[in-house]
Coordinates of C-alpha atoms and ligand atoms in Angstrom, one line a residue:
X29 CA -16.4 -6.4 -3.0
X30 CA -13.8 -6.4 -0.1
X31 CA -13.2 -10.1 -1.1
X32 CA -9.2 -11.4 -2.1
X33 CA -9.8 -12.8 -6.2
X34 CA -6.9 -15.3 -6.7
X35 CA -4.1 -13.5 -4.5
X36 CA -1.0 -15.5 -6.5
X37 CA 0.4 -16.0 -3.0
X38 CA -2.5 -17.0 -0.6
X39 CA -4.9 -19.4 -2.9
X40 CA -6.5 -20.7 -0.1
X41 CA -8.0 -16.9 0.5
X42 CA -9.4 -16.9 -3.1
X43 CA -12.6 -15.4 -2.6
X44 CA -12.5 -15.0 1.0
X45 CA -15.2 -12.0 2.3
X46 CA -13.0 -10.1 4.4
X47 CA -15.2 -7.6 4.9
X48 CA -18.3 -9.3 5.7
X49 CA -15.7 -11.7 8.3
X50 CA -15.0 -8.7 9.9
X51 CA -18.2 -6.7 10.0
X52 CA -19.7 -9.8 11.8
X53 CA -16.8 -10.4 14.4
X54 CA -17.4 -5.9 15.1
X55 CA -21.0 -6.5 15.3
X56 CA -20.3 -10.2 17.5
X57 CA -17.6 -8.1 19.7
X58 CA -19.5 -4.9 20.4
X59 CA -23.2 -5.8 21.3
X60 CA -24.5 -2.5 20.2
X61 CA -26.5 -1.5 17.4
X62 CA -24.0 1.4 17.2
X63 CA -21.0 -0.8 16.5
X64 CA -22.7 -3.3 14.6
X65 CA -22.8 -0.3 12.0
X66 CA -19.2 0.1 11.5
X67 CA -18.2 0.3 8.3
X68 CA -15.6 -2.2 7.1
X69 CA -13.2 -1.0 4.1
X70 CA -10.6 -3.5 2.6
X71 CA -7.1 -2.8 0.4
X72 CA -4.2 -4.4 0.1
X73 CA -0.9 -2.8 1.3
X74 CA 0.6 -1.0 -2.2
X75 CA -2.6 0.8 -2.8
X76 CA -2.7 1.7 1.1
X77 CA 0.7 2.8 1.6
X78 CA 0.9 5.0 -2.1
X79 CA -2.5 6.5 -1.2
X80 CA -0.5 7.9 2.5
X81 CA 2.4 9.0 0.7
X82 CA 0.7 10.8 -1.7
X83 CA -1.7 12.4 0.3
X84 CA 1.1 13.1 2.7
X85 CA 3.8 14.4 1.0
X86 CA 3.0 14.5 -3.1
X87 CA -0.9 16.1 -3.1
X88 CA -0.9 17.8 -6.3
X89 CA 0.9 14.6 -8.0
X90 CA -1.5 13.9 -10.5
X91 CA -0.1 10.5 -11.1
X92 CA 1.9 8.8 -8.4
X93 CA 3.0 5.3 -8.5
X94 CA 4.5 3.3 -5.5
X95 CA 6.2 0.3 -5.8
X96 CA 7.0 -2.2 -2.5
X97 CA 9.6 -4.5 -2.4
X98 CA 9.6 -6.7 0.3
X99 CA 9.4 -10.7 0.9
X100 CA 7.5 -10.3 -2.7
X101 CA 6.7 -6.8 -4.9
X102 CA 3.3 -5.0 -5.5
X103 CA 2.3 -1.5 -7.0
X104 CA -0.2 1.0 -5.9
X105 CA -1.2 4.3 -8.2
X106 CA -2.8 7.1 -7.1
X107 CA -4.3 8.4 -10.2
X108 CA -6.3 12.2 -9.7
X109 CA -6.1 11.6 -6.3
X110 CA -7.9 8.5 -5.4
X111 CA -6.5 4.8 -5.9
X112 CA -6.6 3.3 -9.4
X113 CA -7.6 -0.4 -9.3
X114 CA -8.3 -1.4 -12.5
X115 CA -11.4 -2.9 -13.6
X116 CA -11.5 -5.7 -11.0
X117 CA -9.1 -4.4 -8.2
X118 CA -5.9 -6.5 -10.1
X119 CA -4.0 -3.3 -10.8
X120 CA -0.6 -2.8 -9.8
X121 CA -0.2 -6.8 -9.1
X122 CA 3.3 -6.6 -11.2
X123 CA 5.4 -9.0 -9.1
X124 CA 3.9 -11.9 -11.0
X125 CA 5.1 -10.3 -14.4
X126 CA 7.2 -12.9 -16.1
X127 CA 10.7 -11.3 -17.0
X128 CA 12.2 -14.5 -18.3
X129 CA 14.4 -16.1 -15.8
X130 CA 13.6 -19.8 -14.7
X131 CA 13.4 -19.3 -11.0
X132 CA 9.9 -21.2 -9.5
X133 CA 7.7 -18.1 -8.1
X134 CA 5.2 -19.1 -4.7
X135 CA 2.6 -18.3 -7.0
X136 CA 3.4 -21.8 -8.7
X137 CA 4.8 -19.9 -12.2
X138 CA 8.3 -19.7 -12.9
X139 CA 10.3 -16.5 -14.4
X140 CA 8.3 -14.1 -12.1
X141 CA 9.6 -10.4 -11.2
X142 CA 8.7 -11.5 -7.4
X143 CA 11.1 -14.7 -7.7
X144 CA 14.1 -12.9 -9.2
X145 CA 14.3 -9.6 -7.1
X146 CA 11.8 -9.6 -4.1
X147 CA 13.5 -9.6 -0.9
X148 CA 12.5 -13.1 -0.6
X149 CA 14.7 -13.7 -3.7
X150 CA 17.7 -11.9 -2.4
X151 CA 17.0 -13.5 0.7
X152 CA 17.6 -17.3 -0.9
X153 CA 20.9 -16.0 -2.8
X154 CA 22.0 -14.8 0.0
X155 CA 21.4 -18.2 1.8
X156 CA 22.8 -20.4 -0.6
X157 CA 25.9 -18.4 -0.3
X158 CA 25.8 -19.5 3.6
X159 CA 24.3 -15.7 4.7
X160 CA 21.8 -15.9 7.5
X161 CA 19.0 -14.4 6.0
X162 CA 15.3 -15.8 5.5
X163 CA 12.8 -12.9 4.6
X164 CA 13.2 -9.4 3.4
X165 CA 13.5 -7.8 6.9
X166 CA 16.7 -10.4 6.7
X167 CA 17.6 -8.4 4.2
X168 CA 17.0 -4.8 5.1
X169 CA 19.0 -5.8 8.3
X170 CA 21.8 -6.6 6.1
X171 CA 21.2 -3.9 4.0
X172 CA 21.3 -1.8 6.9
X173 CA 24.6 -2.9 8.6
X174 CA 26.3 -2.0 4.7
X175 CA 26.7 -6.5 4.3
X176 CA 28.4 -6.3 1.1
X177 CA 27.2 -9.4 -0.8
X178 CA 23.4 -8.0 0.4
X179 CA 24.2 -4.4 -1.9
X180 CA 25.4 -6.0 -4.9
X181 CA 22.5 -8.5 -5.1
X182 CA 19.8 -5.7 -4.1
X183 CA 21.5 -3.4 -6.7
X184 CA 20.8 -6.6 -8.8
X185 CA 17.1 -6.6 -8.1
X186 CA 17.0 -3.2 -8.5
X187 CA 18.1 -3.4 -11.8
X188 CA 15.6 -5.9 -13.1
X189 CA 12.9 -4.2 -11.1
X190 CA 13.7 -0.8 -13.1
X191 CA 13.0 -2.9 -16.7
X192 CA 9.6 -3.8 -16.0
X193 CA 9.1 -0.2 -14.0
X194 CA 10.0 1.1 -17.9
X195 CA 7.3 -0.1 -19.2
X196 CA 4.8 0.9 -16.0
X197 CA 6.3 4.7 -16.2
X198 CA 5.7 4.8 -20.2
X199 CA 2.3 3.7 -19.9
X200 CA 1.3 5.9 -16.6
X201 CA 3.7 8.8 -16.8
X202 CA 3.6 9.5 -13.0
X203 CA 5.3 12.6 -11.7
X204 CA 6.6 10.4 -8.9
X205 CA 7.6 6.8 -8.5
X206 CA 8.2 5.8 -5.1
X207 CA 10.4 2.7 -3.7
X208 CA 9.3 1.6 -0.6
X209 CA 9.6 -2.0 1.3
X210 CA 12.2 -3.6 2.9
X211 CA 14.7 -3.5 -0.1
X212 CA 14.3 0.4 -0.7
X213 CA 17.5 1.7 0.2
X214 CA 20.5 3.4 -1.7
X215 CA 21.5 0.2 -4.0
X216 CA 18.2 -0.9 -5.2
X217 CA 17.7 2.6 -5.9
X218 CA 20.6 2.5 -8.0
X219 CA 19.6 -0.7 -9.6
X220 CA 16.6 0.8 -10.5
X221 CA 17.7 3.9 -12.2
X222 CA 20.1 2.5 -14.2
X223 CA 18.0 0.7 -16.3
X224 CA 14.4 2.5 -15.7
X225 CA 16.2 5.6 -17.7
X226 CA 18.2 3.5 -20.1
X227 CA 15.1 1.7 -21.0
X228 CA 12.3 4.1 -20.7
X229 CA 11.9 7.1 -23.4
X230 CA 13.1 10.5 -22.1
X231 CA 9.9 11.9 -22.6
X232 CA 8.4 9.9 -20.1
X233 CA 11.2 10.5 -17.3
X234 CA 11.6 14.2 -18.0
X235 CA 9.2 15.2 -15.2
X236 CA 9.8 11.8 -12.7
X237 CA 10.7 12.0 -9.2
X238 CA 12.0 8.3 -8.0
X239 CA 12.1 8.4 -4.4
X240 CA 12.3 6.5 -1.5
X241 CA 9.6 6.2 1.1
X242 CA 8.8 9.0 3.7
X243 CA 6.6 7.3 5.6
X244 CA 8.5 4.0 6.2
X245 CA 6.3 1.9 7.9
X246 CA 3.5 4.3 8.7
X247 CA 2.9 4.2 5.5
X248 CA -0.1 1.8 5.5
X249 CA -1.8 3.2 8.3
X250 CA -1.8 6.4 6.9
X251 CA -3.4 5.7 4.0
X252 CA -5.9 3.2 5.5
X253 CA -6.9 6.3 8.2
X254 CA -7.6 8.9 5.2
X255 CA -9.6 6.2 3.3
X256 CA -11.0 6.0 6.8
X257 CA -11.9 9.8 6.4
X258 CA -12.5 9.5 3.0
X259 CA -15.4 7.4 3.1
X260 CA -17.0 9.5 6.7
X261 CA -17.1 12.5 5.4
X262 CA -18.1 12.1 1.7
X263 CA -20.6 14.3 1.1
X264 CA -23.3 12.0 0.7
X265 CA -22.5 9.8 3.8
X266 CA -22.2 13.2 6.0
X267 CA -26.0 14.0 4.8
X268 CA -27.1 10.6 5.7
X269 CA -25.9 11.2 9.5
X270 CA -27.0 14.8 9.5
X271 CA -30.5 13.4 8.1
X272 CA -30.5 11.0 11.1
X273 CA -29.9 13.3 13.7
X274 CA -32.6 15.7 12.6
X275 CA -30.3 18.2 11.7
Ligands
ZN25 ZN1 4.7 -15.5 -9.4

């Protein structure tokens, strides 16, 4: 429907049409009955940014999962080769997953994946033990300069990240699980394997990949440009305009 449906972080936006918002301020902005037209697509960044890298670099993965970890965690699946949302677009949401701990999420639950190993929750260890760092790019900074307190904690979240990614890779059994966000790097990686193969049954890991981004930050864009191209040159839409012109 291109609306948000209780985003755990953003309540405010529950409901929000996006889409019709922006198909308005296009058709406000350009004046033309041309641009008025424009067709307005919404996703959220997972689905956006596993959709590029599969297209991109994985296109006869079959089933290819992506998981971001950056001030908070989401999942996007690319399932025969277009996006699997679920039955209401709520698929992949798996930050919000409880895993136990006590820690009080921003979605207003406590215990959440997001509030235990998101760079956001790296990010407030990190503080607490008097380390300048406020966000997940905070953290991939660290990560980046080799900040040793910063690779033991993402190893950390890595780690608990992997046990819930158990149960995603037994249920899916993608031939590629991808870490991407500010906290993919070597020790989340690590993290990550450890317990994802400890936990998950061999059969399920015998043909997995678990790789880091390509893409980087393109990622997104990429996949938001060939749903761009998806949707103007499906077959149907590409008879529509040929109709139209006469052709
Ligand atoms: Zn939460």
């Amino acid at each position: 429907t291109g609306r948000v449906v209780q985003p755990p972080i953003m309540p405010g936006w529950d409901g929000y049409d996006i889409r019709g918002r922006l198909a308005r301020a296009f058709a406000e902005h350009a004046g033309t009955d041309r641009c008025a037209r424009v067709p307005v697509l919404v996703d959220n960044d997972a689905n956006l940014m596993a959709y590029g890298e599969q297209r991109t670099g994985y296109p006869d993965c079959s089933a290819f999962a992506l998981v971001k970890v950056s001030t908070g965690i989401g999942a996007g699946m690319v399932v025969g080769g277009a996006v699997y949302r679920g039955v209401d677009g709520g698929a992949g949401d798996i930050g919000h997953i409880r895993v136990g701990a006590d820690a009080p999420c921003r979605c207003g639950s406590y215990g959440c994946l997001a509030a235990v190993a998101s760079g956001g929750a790296v990010a407030r260890r990190l503080a607490e033990a008097g380390v300048r760092a406020a966000s997940g790019s905070d953290v991939r900074d660290l990560l980046t300069a080799g900040h040793p307190e910063a690779m033991a904690l993402a190893r950390e979240a890595g780690r608990q990240v992997g046990d819930v990614l158990a149960t995603v890779v037994t249920l899916l059994n993608p031939g590629v699980l991808m870490i991407a966000g500010d906290l993919a790097g070597t020790p989340f990686l690590t993290g990550v394997r450890e317990l994802l193969y400890q936990r998950a049954l061999p059969r399920s890991t015998a043909h997995l990949d678990v790789v880091t981004s390509r893409l980087g930050e393109r990622a997104a864009l990429v996949g938001a440009g060939a749903l761009v191209v998806e949707h103007l040159y499906a077959p149907e839409r590409a008879e529509e305009r040929l109709a139209a012109l006469g052709v």
